[in-house]
Amino acid sequence: MAVEYDRDSGKLVKFTTLSNIPVKTLYRPEDIKSLDYKRDLGDPGFYPYTRGIFPEMYRKRLWLKSQIACYAHPKETNKAFKKFIASGQTGLRILVDTTTHSSVDPDHPLGRYDISCNGNPTFAITEYREMLADIPLENVDIESACALAGGSFWTYLFLIALMDERGEDISNLRGTNINDPIHAAIVFGCPEFSDDQWELARKVNLDLIEFGAKNTPKWFPCTPCGYDMRDAGINAFQELAFCIGNAIQYYGDAIKKRGVKLDDFRPMVFSQSIEADFFEAVAKFRALRRIWARVAKERLGAITPRSMASRIGARISANSISFPEKPLNNTSRITLQSLAAVMGGAQSIDLAGIDEAFGLPSEEARIFGLDSQHIIAHESSIPLVVDPLGGSYYVESLTDKIEEGTLKLLDEIDSIGGMWECLKTGWLVDQFNKTTISLQKEIDEGQRLIVGVNAFKGDNGPISKALKESAYPVPPAEERKVAITKVKKLREERDQKKLVDALTSMYTAEKDNENVIRAGVEACKAYATVGELVGILRIAHGFPYDHYGILPTPEYLKHLE
Amino acid sequence: MSANQVKIRVIIGKVGLDPHDRGVIVLSHILREAGIEVIYLGRFQTAESVVKAAIEEDADIIALSDHCGVMPEIAEDVIKESKKQNAGDIPIIAGGFIEEKDIPVLENMGVSGNFGPGTSHKAIVDHIQKLAAKRYG
């Protein structure tokens, strides 16, 4: 039977960007006639940093090649870290398993399903020693990828405690902490620090910023995270506005209440998602730098130009590559998205695995992610020129459009009273619910085509099948018991008096509304676990010890209740 | 009574600590649009709390969501709890990140659906309607 040939099959179906910005067929000089080079763009390295934050950009310093490399156990993770460093990885991303991430210990009744899932169980300093064995921590770029507020808190404590133990200088701790409790609350629930007024979350957020400014100046203590919010289903305007809105909230509070200055910090770091829409991603990064420069100068009192600059940590949207259909296609998606990050002037890039739909990336998928960046860096000649799309009628016009929409939302956030109020009043949740559903609807109704999923379907061939089989699988149930045995052993072996003394000091500091970071570091050295580090703060505020309402306060801390 | 005459009630629960709930938020919306009543219990449930709610709400179906890849363990606990609370007749469906090797394991346990990312909404709605029709005979 003859196959009917339709030359129009596969024609374009959508004429707006991913965030539904209407796009014309052609852009001409009149589309950017109000653009003033010095005012709106500036040369790279100069205010308002639209074109990039360094004059020579990638010629002087390539982006950080940073990928999550955490596996089911700390020892396994340590081995992976070393291997990836040898393959040219320049940043370490620490990610813990879902149980630890939720600030409970492996033997918590609710935690047993998720031990060793999505990362390693690092519930105490003993596990950090294993995970980071033989890897110096001074002047190495470390990203704490613990998105929840509790995780941002104790990851920092453990790193400082480990450096203290090894005799390393903590002022040389380098890297970033997420410490973005509003995004954590909206995306992950974040019950560990939640209460009606979010007072505990706000206090810990500011403690981390204040302690960081004074003691670990090369460490960025709070990096508003657009990535997770975007993946939860919002558009580019919302991602930028909530991210910048959070930065205004946290740093504004720290300036007002803790006596720090924006000039105390290195350029701001924003974590951003790279979505499938190429030009929108590039324009988003450019708009972010311009908006932040003005906010830092005009609203947050930055005086030194470098405090008005912002660095972008870009990560490929997991949503864009988590389909099990024809996963080989993810290689194209990843290439395009990493290219957008480089064209947009990102400072660090984390490429998700091509096997993202099937589990944690296999070792080869991670190396592929690294090599893709090496290919862009060294084979394509793309990084030789700063902001190569600058001046394009389309890209400049799109940058303006994104800025305009973002500023409108920022005004709305201001009128509500800042991002904490947006969270408390439910405005933020409504924003998410609205767009999450409409984005999904577009795919369901075929208004947006995803190759292999709702268009151009086909079978998985041998390469795709192999990809599926080589992804790092969820560890079997027996492996999860390892961490339970370990935490029980730790509890038996540690010096109970030292532990209780250290936790009591933490309790007192928190109760007296002092900065609790130093006391927390000492508690880590006394082998406090994540469950205890969070529980002690909770009882100091009069909340139940266990944020899931299951465990009672341990006997040895009952006297503090 | 047929499934067309009564509104089907689905309880959606996330057992354990997996926080990813974009899927269930979208799913709740789709099911409601299809005329199905949805009670989403929220994150961080226990097997016990899901079954208890299913009984109290007189649910026709229990839907479980997980993105950590441990659905067989979660389902096993929910089934055990259903039997304990004399609710073993409520069908259980699952979705989220489910490894291929786990699908037959879940089917053997009596857990159906086992929908992964990218599943069409129609397939999920049809499955639920079929299960409910069977339940009402």
PDB file of C-alpha atoms in Angstrom, chain A residues 250-454:
ATOM      1  CA  TYR A 250      16.705  37.588  52.695  1.00  0.00           C
ATOM      2  CA  TYR A 251      19.448  40.129  52.071  1.00  0.00           C
ATOM      3  CA  GLY A 252      17.147  43.024  52.881  1.00  0.00           C
ATOM      4  CA  ASP A 253      16.401  41.410  56.250  1.00  0.00           C
ATOM      5  CA  ALA A 254      20.070  40.589  56.875  1.00  0.00           C
ATOM      6  CA  ILE A 255      21.045  44.191  56.172  1.00  0.00           C
ATOM      7  CA  LYS A 256      18.308  45.527  58.434  1.00  0.00           C
ATOM      8  CA  LYS A 257      18.565  43.025  61.282  1.00  0.00           C
ATOM      9  CA  ARG A 258      22.107  41.644  61.225  1.00  0.00           C
ATOM     10  CA  GLY A 259      24.195  44.613  60.236  1.00  0.00           C
ATOM     11  CA  VAL A 260      25.710  43.053  57.133  1.00  0.00           C
ATOM     12  CA  LYS A 261      26.141  44.891  53.839  1.00  0.00           C
ATOM     13  CA  LEU A 262      25.640  43.575  50.341  1.00  0.00           C
ATOM     14  CA  ASP A 263      29.213  44.703  49.732  1.00  0.00           C
ATOM     15  CA  ASP A 264      30.393  42.070  52.258  1.00  0.00           C
ATOM     16  CA  PHE A 265      29.665  39.373  49.705  1.00  0.00           C
ATOM     17  CA  ARG A 266      30.997  38.215  46.385  1.00  0.00           C
ATOM     18  CA  PRO A 267      28.620  38.743  43.454  1.00  0.00           C
ATOM     19  CA  MET A 268      25.188  37.231  44.100  1.00  0.00           C
ATOM     20  CA  VAL A 269      24.574  33.700  42.880  1.00  0.00           C
ATOM     21  CA  PHE A 270      21.250  32.681  41.393  1.00  0.00           C
ATOM     22  CA  SER A 271      20.396  29.113  40.560  1.00  0.00           C
ATOM     23  CA  GLN A 272      18.500  29.020  37.303  1.00  0.00           C
ATOM     24  CA  SER A 273      16.809  26.448  35.158  1.00  0.00           C
ATOM     25  CA  ILE A 274      17.737  26.005  31.498  1.00  0.00           C
ATOM     26  CA  GLU A 275      14.575  25.084  29.674  1.00  0.00           C
ATOM     27  CA  ALA A 276      14.006  23.776  26.188  1.00  0.00           C
ATOM     28  CA  ASP A 277      13.348  27.251  24.730  1.00  0.00           C
ATOM     29  CA  PHE A 278      16.787  28.383  23.558  1.00  0.00           C
ATOM     30  CA  PHE A 279      16.418  32.149  23.118  1.00  0.00           C
ATOM     31  CA  GLU A 280      14.150  32.526  26.098  1.00  0.00           C
ATOM     32  CA  ALA A 281      16.830  30.925  28.298  1.00  0.00           C
ATOM     33  CA  VAL A 282      19.532  33.242  26.941  1.00  0.00           C
ATOM     34  CA  ALA A 283      17.323  36.317  27.326  1.00  0.00           C
ATOM     35  CA  LYS A 284      16.313  35.261  30.832  1.00  0.00           C
ATOM     36  CA  PHE A 285      19.928  35.155  32.016  1.00  0.00           C
ATOM     37  CA  ARG A 286      20.616  38.552  30.483  1.00  0.00           C
ATOM     38  CA  ALA A 287      17.476  40.073  32.024  1.00  0.00           C
ATOM     39  CA  LEU A 288      18.333  38.582  35.414  1.00  0.00           C
ATOM     40  CA  ARG A 289      21.744  40.265  35.485  1.00  0.00           C
ATOM     41  CA  ARG A 290      20.259  43.635  34.519  1.00  0.00           C
ATOM     42  CA  ILE A 291      17.403  43.520  37.018  1.00  0.00           C
ATOM     43  CA  TRP A 292      19.627  42.364  39.868  1.00  0.00           C
ATOM     44  CA  ALA A 293      22.251  45.053  39.198  1.00  0.00           C
ATOM     45  CA  ARG A 294      19.589  47.735  39.550  1.00  0.00           C
ATOM     46  CA  VAL A 295      17.955  46.119  42.595  1.00  0.00           C
ATOM     47  CA  ALA A 296      21.330  45.730  44.338  1.00  0.00           C
ATOM     48  CA  LYS A 297      22.236  49.344  43.695  1.00  0.00           C
ATOM     49  CA  GLU A 298      18.916  51.061  44.131  1.00  0.00           C
ATOM     50  CA  ARG A 299      17.186  48.948  46.774  1.00  0.00           C
ATOM     51  CA  LEU A 300      19.870  47.131  48.748  1.00  0.00           C
ATOM     52  CA  GLY A 301      22.478  49.868  48.921  1.00  0.00           C
ATOM     53  CA  ALA A 302      25.349  48.121  47.147  1.00  0.00           C
ATOM     54  CA  ILE A 303      28.245  50.502  46.600  1.00  0.00           C
ATOM     55  CA  THR A 304      30.962  48.361  45.038  1.00  0.00           C
ATOM     56  CA  PRO A 305      30.140  47.382  41.456  1.00  0.00           C
ATOM     57  CA  ARG A 306      30.960  43.701  42.029  1.00  0.00           C
ATOM     58  CA  SER A 307      28.105  43.473  44.538  1.00  0.00           C
ATOM     59  CA  MET A 308      25.721  44.502  41.766  1.00  0.00           C
ATOM     60  CA  ALA A 309      26.884  41.656  39.540  1.00  0.00           C
ATOM     61  CA  SER A 310      25.262  38.269  39.685  1.00  0.00           C
ATOM     62  CA  ARG A 311      26.574  34.823  38.871  1.00  0.00           C
ATOM     63  CA  ILE A 312      24.288  32.239  37.369  1.00  0.00           C
ATOM     64  CA  GLY A 313      24.381  28.587  38.291  1.00  0.00           C
ATOM     65  CA  ALA A 314      22.502  26.898  35.471  1.00  0.00           C
ATOM     66  CA  ARG A 315      21.045  23.443  35.531  1.00  0.00           C
ATOM     67  CA  ILE A 316      19.125  21.616  32.839  1.00  0.00           C
ATOM     68  CA  SER A 317      15.451  21.322  33.597  1.00  0.00           C
ATOM     69  CA  ALA A 318      14.742  17.754  34.636  1.00  0.00           C
ATOM     70  CA  ASN A 319      11.230  18.248  33.293  1.00  0.00           C
ATOM     71  CA  SER A 320      12.555  18.655  29.803  1.00  0.00           C
ATOM     72  CA  ILE A 321      14.356  15.313  29.765  1.00  0.00           C
ATOM     73  CA  SER A 322      12.486  13.011  32.107  1.00  0.00           C
ATOM     74  CA  PHE A 323      10.493  11.170  29.467  1.00  0.00           C
ATOM     75  CA  PRO A 324      11.217   7.473  29.017  1.00  0.00           C
ATOM     76  CA  GLU A 325      10.448   7.580  25.299  1.00  0.00           C
ATOM     77  CA  LYS A 326      13.511   7.468  23.038  1.00  0.00           C
ATOM     78  CA  PRO A 327      15.983   8.769  25.660  1.00  0.00           C
ATOM     79  CA  LEU A 328      18.760   8.990  23.077  1.00  0.00           C
ATOM     80  CA  ASN A 329      17.038  12.247  22.056  1.00  0.00           C
ATOM     81  CA  ASN A 330      18.121  13.718  25.362  1.00  0.00           C
ATOM     82  CA  THR A 331      21.639  14.103  23.946  1.00  0.00           C
ATOM     83  CA  SER A 332      20.255  16.735  21.553  1.00  0.00           C
ATOM     84  CA  ARG A 333      18.243  18.390  24.295  1.00  0.00           C
ATOM     85  CA  ILE A 334      21.245  18.560  26.592  1.00  0.00           C
ATOM     86  CA  THR A 335      23.478  19.966  23.867  1.00  0.00           C
ATOM     87  CA  LEU A 336      21.006  22.727  23.022  1.00  0.00           C
ATOM     88  CA  GLN A 337      20.381  23.613  26.633  1.00  0.00           C
ATOM     89  CA  SER A 338      24.044  23.725  27.608  1.00  0.00           C
ATOM     90  CA  LEU A 339      24.647  25.913  24.582  1.00  0.00           C
ATOM     91  CA  ALA A 340      21.960  28.298  25.828  1.00  0.00           C
ATOM     92  CA  ALA A 341      23.697  28.442  29.214  1.00  0.00           C
ATOM     93  CA  VAL A 342      27.037  29.315  27.602  1.00  0.00           C
ATOM     94  CA  MET A 343      25.480  31.875  25.239  1.00  0.00           C
ATOM     95  CA  GLY A 344      23.672  33.339  28.238  1.00  0.00           C
ATOM     96  CA  GLY A 345      26.919  33.727  30.182  1.00  0.00           C
ATOM     97  CA  ALA A 346      26.400  31.227  33.024  1.00  0.00           C
ATOM     98  CA  GLN A 347      29.092  30.736  35.661  1.00  0.00           C
ATOM     99  CA  SER A 348      28.392  27.118  36.440  1.00  0.00           C
ATOM    100  CA  ILE A 349      26.622  24.446  34.457  1.00  0.00           C
ATOM    101  CA  ASP A 350      25.172  21.193  35.687  1.00  0.00           C
ATOM    102  CA  LEU A 351      23.916  18.971  32.916  1.00  0.00           C
ATOM    103  CA  ALA A 352      21.325  16.432  33.955  1.00  0.00           C
ATOM    104  CA  GLY A 353      21.923  12.858  32.818  1.00  0.00           C
ATOM    105  CA  ILE A 354      20.687  11.622  29.465  1.00  0.00           C
ATOM    106  CA  ASP A 355      19.236   8.713  31.449  1.00  0.00           C
ATOM    107  CA  GLU A 356      17.426  11.054  33.861  1.00  0.00           C
ATOM    108  CA  ALA A 357      14.081   9.291  33.342  1.00  0.00           C
ATOM    109  CA  PHE A 358      15.372   6.005  34.706  1.00  0.00           C
ATOM    110  CA  GLY A 359      17.263   6.798  37.874  1.00  0.00           C
ATOM    111  CA  LEU A 360      20.376   8.624  38.961  1.00  0.00           C
ATOM    112  CA  PRO A 361      22.715   9.143  36.001  1.00  0.00           C
ATOM    113  CA  SER A 362      25.145   6.328  35.317  1.00  0.00           C
ATOM    114  CA  GLU A 363      28.828   7.134  35.497  1.00  0.00           C
ATOM    115  CA  GLU A 364      29.037   7.277  31.712  1.00  0.00           C
ATOM    116  CA  ALA A 365      26.051   9.633  31.507  1.00  0.00           C
ATOM    117  CA  ARG A 366      27.805  11.983  33.917  1.00  0.00           C
ATOM    118  CA  ILE A 367      31.059  11.827  31.968  1.00  0.00           C
ATOM    119  CA  PHE A 368      29.014  12.494  28.809  1.00  0.00           C
ATOM    120  CA  GLY A 369      27.661  15.616  30.532  1.00  0.00           C
ATOM    121  CA  LEU A 370      31.180  16.743  31.348  1.00  0.00           C
ATOM    122  CA  ASP A 371      32.508  15.935  27.888  1.00  0.00           C
ATOM    123  CA  SER A 372      29.644  17.839  26.238  1.00  0.00           C
ATOM    124  CA  GLN A 373      30.849  20.897  28.102  1.00  0.00           C
ATOM    125  CA  HIS A 374      34.457  20.208  27.102  1.00  0.00           C
ATOM    126  CA  ILE A 375      33.310  19.977  23.471  1.00  0.00           C
ATOM    127  CA  ILE A 376      31.521  23.329  23.673  1.00  0.00           C
ATOM    128  CA  ALA A 377      34.532  24.835  25.416  1.00  0.00           C
ATOM    129  CA  HIS A 378      37.298  23.463  23.237  1.00  0.00           C
ATOM    130  CA  GLU A 379      35.918  22.320  19.889  1.00  0.00           C
ATOM    131  CA  SER A 380      33.142  24.761  19.015  1.00  0.00           C
ATOM    132  CA  SER A 381      34.956  28.115  19.477  1.00  0.00           C
ATOM    133  CA  ILE A 382      31.728  29.424  20.992  1.00  0.00           C
ATOM    134  CA  PRO A 383      33.181  30.702  24.285  1.00  0.00           C
ATOM    135  CA  LEU A 384      35.778  32.903  22.591  1.00  0.00           C
ATOM    136  CA  VAL A 385      33.429  35.883  22.368  1.00  0.00           C
ATOM    137  CA  VAL A 386      31.436  37.376  25.228  1.00  0.00           C
ATOM    138  CA  ASP A 387      27.658  37.591  24.843  1.00  0.00           C
ATOM    139  CA  PRO A 388      27.697  36.591  21.172  1.00  0.00           C
ATOM    140  CA  LEU A 389      23.943  37.184  20.832  1.00  0.00           C
ATOM    141  CA  GLY A 390      24.109  40.717  22.263  1.00  0.00           C
ATOM    142  CA  GLY A 391      22.779  43.264  19.814  1.00  0.00           C
ATOM    143  CA  SER A 392      20.500  40.774  18.077  1.00  0.00           C
ATOM    144  CA  TYR A 393      17.218  42.587  17.468  1.00  0.00           C
ATOM    145  CA  TYR A 394      15.330  39.527  18.662  1.00  0.00           C
ATOM    146  CA  VAL A 395      17.403  38.682  21.735  1.00  0.00           C
ATOM    147  CA  GLU A 396      17.490  42.287  22.944  1.00  0.00           C
ATOM    148  CA  SER A 397      13.754  42.642  22.441  1.00  0.00           C
ATOM    149  CA  LEU A 398      13.110  39.349  24.252  1.00  0.00           C
ATOM    150  CA  THR A 399      15.420  40.406  27.106  1.00  0.00           C
ATOM    151  CA  ASP A 400      13.324  43.585  27.468  1.00  0.00           C
ATOM    152  CA  LYS A 401      10.079  41.607  27.438  1.00  0.00           C
ATOM    153  CA  ILE A 402      11.275  39.269  30.168  1.00  0.00           C
ATOM    154  CA  GLU A 403      12.504  42.176  32.243  1.00  0.00           C
ATOM    155  CA  GLU A 404       9.172  43.957  31.840  1.00  0.00           C
ATOM    156  CA  GLY A 405       7.102  40.946  32.944  1.00  0.00           C
ATOM    157  CA  THR A 406       9.428  40.240  35.856  1.00  0.00           C
ATOM    158  CA  LEU A 407       9.308  43.821  37.125  1.00  0.00           C
ATOM    159  CA  LYS A 408       5.512  43.719  37.016  1.00  0.00           C
ATOM    160  CA  LEU A 409       5.481  40.643  39.219  1.00  0.00           C
ATOM    161  CA  LEU A 410       8.088  42.149  41.549  1.00  0.00           C
ATOM    162  CA  ASP A 411       5.772  45.152  42.023  1.00  0.00           C
ATOM    163  CA  GLU A 412       2.981  42.781  42.961  1.00  0.00           C
ATOM    164  CA  ILE A 413       5.249  41.022  45.469  1.00  0.00           C
ATOM    165  CA  ASP A 414       6.154  44.402  46.986  1.00  0.00           C
ATOM    166  CA  SER A 415       2.512  45.382  47.292  1.00  0.00           C
ATOM    167  CA  ILE A 416       1.836  42.180  49.244  1.00  0.00           C
ATOM    168  CA  GLY A 417       4.749  42.932  51.550  1.00  0.00           C
ATOM    169  CA  GLY A 418       7.605  40.765  50.303  1.00  0.00           C
ATOM    170  CA  MET A 419       8.050  37.074  49.645  1.00  0.00           C
ATOM    171  CA  TRP A 420       7.467  35.825  53.193  1.00  0.00           C
ATOM    172  CA  GLU A 421       4.066  37.499  53.079  1.00  0.00           C
ATOM    173  CA  CYS A 422       3.435  36.037  49.619  1.00  0.00           C
ATOM    174  CA  LEU A 423       4.062  32.614  51.128  1.00  0.00           C
ATOM    175  CA  LYS A 424       1.960  33.213  54.240  1.00  0.00           C
ATOM    176  CA  THR A 425      -1.032  34.626  52.393  1.00  0.00           C
ATOM    177  CA  GLY A 426      -1.166  31.754  49.906  1.00  0.00           C
ATOM    178  CA  TRP A 427      -0.537  34.064  46.935  1.00  0.00           C
ATOM    179  CA  LEU A 428       2.587  32.113  46.037  1.00  0.00           C
ATOM    180  CA  VAL A 429       0.840  28.729  46.072  1.00  0.00           C
ATOM    181  CA  ASP A 430      -1.873  30.110  43.779  1.00  0.00           C
ATOM    182  CA  GLN A 431       0.777  31.324  41.363  1.00  0.00           C
ATOM    183  CA  PHE A 432       2.243  27.825  41.153  1.00  0.00           C
ATOM    184  CA  ASN A 433      -1.052  25.998  40.868  1.00  0.00           C
ATOM    185  CA  LYS A 434      -2.201  28.162  37.992  1.00  0.00           C
ATOM    186  CA  THR A 435       0.831  27.704  35.751  1.00  0.00           C
ATOM    187  CA  THR A 436       1.651  24.107  36.641  1.00  0.00           C
ATOM    188  CA  ILE A 437      -1.673  23.022  35.237  1.00  0.00           C
ATOM    189  CA  SER A 438      -1.676  25.258  32.177  1.00  0.00           C
ATOM    190  CA  LEU A 439       1.824  24.123  31.140  1.00  0.00           C
ATOM    191  CA  GLN A 440       0.768  20.495  31.403  1.00  0.00           C
ATOM    192  CA  LYS A 441      -2.408  21.194  29.459  1.00  0.00           C
ATOM    193  CA  GLU A 442      -0.447  22.558  26.510  1.00  0.00           C
ATOM    194  CA  ILE A 443       1.397  19.260  26.209  1.00  0.00           C
ATOM    195  CA  ASP A 444      -1.751  17.181  26.626  1.00  0.00           C
ATOM    196  CA  GLU A 445      -3.611  19.120  24.012  1.00  0.00           C
ATOM    197  CA  GLY A 446      -0.755  18.987  21.536  1.00  0.00           C
ATOM    198  CA  GLN A 447      -0.208  22.742  21.603  1.00  0.00           C
ATOM    199  CA  ARG A 448       3.404  21.984  22.448  1.00  0.00           C
ATOM    200  CA  LEU A 449       5.171  19.061  20.852  1.00  0.00           C
ATOM    201  CA  ILE A 450       7.619  16.869  22.728  1.00  0.00           C
ATOM    202  CA  VAL A 451       9.424  14.525  20.386  1.00  0.00           C
ATOM    203  CA  GLY A 452       8.736  10.900  21.180  1.00  0.00           C
ATOM    204  CA  VAL A 453       6.119  11.790  23.779  1.00  0.00           C
ATOM    205  CA  ASN A 454       3.179  13.478  22.083  1.00  0.00           C
TER     206      ASN A 454
END
